[in-house]
CSV table of C-alpha atoms in Angstrom, one decimal:
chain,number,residue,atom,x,y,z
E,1,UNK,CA,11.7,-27.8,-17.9
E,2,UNK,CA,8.8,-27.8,-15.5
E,3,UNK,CA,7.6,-30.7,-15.7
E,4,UNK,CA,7.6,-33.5,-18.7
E,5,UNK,CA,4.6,-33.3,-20.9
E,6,UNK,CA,4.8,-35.9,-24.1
E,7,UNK,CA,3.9,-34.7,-27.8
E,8,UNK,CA,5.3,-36.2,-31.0
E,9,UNK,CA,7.2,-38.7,-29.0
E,10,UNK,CA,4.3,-40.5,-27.6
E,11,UNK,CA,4.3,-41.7,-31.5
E,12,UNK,CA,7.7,-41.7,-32.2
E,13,UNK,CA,8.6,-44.3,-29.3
E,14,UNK,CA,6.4,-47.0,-30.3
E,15,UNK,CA,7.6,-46.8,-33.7
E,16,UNK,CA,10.8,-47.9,-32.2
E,17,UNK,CA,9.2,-50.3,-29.9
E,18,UNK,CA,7.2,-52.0,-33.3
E,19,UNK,CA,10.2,-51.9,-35.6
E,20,UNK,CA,13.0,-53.5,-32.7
E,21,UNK,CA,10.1,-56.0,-31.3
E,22,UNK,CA,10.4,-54.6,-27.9
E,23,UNK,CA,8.1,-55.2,-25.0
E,24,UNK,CA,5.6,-52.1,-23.9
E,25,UNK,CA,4.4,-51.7,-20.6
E,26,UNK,CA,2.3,-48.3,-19.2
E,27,UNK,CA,2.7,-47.2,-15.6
E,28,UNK,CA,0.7,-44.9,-13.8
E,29,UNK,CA,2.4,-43.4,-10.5
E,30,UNK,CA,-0.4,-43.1,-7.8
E,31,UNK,CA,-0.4,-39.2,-5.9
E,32,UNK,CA,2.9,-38.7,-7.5
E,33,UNK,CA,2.8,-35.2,-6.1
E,34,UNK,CA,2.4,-36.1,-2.3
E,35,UNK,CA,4.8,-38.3,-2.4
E,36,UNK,CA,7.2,-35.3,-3.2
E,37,UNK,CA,8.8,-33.4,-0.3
E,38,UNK,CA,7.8,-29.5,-0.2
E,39,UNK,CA,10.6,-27.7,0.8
E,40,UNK,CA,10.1,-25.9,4.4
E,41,UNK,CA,7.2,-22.7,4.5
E,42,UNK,CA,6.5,-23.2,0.8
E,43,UNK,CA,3.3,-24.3,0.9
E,44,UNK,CA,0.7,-23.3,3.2
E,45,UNK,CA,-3.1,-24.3,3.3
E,46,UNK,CA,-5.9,-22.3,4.8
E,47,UNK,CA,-9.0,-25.3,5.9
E,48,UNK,CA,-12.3,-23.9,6.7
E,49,UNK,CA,-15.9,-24.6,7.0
E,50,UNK,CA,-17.2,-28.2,6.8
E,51,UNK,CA,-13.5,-29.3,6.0
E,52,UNK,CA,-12.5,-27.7,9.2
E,53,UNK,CA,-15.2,-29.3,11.0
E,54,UNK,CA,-15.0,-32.4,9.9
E,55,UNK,CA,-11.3,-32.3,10.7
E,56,UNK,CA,-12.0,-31.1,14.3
E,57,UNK,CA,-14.2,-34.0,14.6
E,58,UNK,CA,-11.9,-36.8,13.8
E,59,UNK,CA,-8.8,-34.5,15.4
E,60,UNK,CA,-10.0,-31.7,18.2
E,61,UNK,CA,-6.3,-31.5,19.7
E,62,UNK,CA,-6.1,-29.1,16.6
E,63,UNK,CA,-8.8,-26.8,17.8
E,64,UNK,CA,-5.9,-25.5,20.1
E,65,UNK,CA,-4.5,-23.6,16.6
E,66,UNK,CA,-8.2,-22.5,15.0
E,67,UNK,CA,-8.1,-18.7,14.4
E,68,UNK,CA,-11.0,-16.0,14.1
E,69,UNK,CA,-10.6,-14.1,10.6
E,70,UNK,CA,-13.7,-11.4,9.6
E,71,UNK,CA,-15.8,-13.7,11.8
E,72,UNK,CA,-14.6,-16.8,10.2
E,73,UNK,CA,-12.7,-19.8,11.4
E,74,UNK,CA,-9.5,-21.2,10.0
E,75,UNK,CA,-6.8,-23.4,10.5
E,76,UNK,CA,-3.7,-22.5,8.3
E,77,UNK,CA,-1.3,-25.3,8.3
E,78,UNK,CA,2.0,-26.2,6.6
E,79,UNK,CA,2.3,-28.8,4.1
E,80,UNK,CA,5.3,-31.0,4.6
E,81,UNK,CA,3.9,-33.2,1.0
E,82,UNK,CA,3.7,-31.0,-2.8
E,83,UNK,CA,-0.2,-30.5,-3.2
E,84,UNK,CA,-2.1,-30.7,-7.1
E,85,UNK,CA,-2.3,-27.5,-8.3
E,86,UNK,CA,0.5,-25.4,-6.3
E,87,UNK,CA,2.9,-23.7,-8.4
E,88,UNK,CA,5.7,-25.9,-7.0
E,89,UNK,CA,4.4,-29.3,-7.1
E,90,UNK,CA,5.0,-30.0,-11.0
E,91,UNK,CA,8.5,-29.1,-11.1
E,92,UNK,CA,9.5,-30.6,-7.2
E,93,UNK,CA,7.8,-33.9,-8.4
E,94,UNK,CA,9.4,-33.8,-12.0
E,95,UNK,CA,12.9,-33.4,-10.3
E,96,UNK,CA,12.4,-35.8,-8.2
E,97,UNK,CA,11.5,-38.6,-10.6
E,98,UNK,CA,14.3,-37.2,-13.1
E,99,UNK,CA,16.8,-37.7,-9.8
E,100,UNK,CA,15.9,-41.2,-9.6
E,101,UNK,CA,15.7,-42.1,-13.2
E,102,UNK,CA,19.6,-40.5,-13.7
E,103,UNK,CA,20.7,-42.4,-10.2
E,104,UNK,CA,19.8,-45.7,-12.0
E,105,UNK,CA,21.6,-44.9,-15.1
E,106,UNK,CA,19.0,-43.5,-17.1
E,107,UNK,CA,20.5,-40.6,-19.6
E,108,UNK,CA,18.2,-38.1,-21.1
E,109,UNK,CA,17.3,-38.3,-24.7
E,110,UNK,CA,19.3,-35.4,-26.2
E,111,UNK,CA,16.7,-34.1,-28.0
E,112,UNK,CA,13.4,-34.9,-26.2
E,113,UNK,CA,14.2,-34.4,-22.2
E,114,UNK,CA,10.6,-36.4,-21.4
E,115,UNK,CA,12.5,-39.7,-23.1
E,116,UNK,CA,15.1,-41.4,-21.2
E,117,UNK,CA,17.1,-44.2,-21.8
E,118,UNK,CA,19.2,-47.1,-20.2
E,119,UNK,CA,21.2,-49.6,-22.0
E,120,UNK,CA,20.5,-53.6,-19.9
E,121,UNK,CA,21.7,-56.7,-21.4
E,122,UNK,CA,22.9,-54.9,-24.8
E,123,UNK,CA,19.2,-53.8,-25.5
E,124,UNK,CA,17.9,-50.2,-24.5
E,125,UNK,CA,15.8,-49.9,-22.0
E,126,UNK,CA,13.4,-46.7,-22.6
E,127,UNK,CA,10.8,-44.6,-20.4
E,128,UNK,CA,8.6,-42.1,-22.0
E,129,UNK,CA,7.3,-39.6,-19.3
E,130,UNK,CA,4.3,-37.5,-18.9
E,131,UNK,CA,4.0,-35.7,-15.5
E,132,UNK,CA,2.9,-39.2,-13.3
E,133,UNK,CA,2.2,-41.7,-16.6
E,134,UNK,CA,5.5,-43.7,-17.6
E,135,UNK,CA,5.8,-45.4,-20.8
E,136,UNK,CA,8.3,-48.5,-21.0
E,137,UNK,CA,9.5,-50.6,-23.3
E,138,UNK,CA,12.7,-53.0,-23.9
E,139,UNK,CA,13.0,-56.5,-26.1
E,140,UNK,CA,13.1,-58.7,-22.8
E,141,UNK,CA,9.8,-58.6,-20.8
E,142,UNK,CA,12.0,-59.8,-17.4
E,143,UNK,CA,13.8,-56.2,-17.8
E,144,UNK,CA,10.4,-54.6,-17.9
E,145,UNK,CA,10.0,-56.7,-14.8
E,146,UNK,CA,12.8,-55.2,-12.7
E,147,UNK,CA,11.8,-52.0,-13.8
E,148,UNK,CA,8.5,-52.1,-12.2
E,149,UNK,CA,9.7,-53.8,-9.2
E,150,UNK,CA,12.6,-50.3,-8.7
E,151,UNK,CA,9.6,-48.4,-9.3
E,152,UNK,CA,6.8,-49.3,-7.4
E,153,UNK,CA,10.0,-50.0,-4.4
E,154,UNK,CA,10.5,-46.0,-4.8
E,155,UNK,CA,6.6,-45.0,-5.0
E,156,UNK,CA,4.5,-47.9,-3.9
E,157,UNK,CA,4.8,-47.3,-0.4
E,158,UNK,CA,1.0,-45.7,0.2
E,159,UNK,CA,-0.6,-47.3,-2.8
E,160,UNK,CA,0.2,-49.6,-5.6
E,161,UNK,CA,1.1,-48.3,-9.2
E,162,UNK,CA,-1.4,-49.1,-11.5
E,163,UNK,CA,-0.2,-50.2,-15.0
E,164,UNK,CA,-0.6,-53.0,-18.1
E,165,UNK,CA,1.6,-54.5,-20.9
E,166,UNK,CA,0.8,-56.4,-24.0
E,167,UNK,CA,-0.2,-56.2,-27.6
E,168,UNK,CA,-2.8,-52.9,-26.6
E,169,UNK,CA,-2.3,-50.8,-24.6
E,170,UNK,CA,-3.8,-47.7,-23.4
E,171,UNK,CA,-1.6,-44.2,-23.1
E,172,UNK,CA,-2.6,-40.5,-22.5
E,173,UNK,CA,-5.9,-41.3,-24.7
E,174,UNK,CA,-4.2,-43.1,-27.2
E,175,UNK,CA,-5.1,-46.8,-27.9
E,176,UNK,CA,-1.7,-48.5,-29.5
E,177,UNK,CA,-2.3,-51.5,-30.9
E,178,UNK,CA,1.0,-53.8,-31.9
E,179,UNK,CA,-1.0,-56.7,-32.7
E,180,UNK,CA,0.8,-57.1,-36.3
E,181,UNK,CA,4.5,-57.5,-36.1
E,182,UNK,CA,6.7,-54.8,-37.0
E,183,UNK,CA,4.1,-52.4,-37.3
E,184,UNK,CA,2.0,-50.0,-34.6
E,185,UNK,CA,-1.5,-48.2,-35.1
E,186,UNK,CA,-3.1,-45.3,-32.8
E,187,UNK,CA,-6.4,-44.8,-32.3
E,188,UNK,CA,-8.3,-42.4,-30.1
E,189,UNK,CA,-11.9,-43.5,-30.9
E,190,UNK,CA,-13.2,-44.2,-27.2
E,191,UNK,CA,-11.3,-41.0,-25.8
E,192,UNK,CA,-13.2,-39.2,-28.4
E,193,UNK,CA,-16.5,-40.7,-27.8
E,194,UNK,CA,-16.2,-40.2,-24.3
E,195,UNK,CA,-15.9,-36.4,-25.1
E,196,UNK,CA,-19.0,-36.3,-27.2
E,197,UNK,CA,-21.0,-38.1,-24.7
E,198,UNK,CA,-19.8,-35.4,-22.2
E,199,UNK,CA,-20.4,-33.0,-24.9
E,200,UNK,CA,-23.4,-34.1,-27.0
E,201,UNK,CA,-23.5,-32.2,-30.4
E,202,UNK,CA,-27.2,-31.1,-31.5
E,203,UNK,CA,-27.2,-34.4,-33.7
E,204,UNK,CA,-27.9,-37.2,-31.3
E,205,UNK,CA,-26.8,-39.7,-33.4
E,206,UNK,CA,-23.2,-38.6,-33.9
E,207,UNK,CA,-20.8,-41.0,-33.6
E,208,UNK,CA,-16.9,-41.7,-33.3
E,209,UNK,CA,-15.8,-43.3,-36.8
E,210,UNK,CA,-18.2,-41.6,-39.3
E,211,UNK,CA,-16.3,-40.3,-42.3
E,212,UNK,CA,-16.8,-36.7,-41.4
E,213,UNK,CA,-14.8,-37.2,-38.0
């Protein structure tokens, strides 16, 4: 696989995480893909007009390496970082996380590849994946913990990970609530809103939670 992109199991782990009383935490891995290696003349960008300008301006030793195409200037350089949006960049970046997950200890789930798991202290420790937004959970929050501190030691380094833990918590446009023992609810109802405010209906007084939604 490419890269990891979540479906059924972004239900089916908090299930677990309600019904074992485990600790949730979501992590959000900033510019996951630049902090991926491309491999050599892989990747090549073309930067022209204002970009190329502005780029002069704060760098003119470059202007050395500006060409002339039809009339136009450019400056094609090679990216040493995976870029958003290049063929490459989901599955370098997906590799790269999935090599440091396994050199930890973390084994696949052996039916959902985007689910991996760790036994510590004779609970399991599991991370949900979605391209760059982790999903953890394990019964002791000082496990959590260390798994946040290996994390953001491995791709902190230009910026901090963003992330929360407790009772709610906010994944991939879900809302899951464990605020009642044992159980877990999902709701999407500001995700959705969001979208109808983006795109208004013809019936301005439309709103998330109506019966008809």
């Amino acid at each position: 696989r490419d890269h990891c992109v979540t479906g059924v199991q972004t239900c089916a782990l908090p299930i677990f995480d309600a019904k074992e009383g485990r600790n949730s935490m979501v992590l959000d891995i900033p510019g996951m893909f630049l902090q991926t290696k491309a491999k050599p003349e892989s990747i090549y960008v073309a930067i022209r007009g204002d970009m190329l300008n502005e780029l002069l301006s704060e760098a003119p030793e470059f202007a050395a390496f500006v060409e002339t195409t039809n009339g136009k200037r450019v400056l094609i350089c090679e990216c040493d970082k995976m870029l958003y949006g290049t063929l490459d960049s989901g599955r370098m970046s997906h590799l790269k996380l999935i090599k440091w997950l396994v050199g930890h200890g973390f084994k696949a789930n052996p039916v959902e590849p985007c689910w991996y798991n760790k036994d510590v202290n004779g609970s399991q420790l599991s991370v949900l994946l979605h391209v760059d937004d982790l999903k953890a959970s394990h019964v002791d929050d000082e496990v959590l913990n260390w798994f946040h501190a290996l994390l953001e030691e491995e791709y902190g380094k230009e910026a901090r990970l963003t992330w929360n833990r407790g009772k709610v918590l906010e994944y991939l446009g879900f809302k899951i609530d464990y605020t009642v023992p044992g159980e877990v609810s999902f709701t999407m109802y500001e995700f959705l809103q969001k979208a109808l405010n983006e795109f208004p209906s013809k019936d301005d007084t439309f709103e998330i939670g109506r019966a008809h939604v």
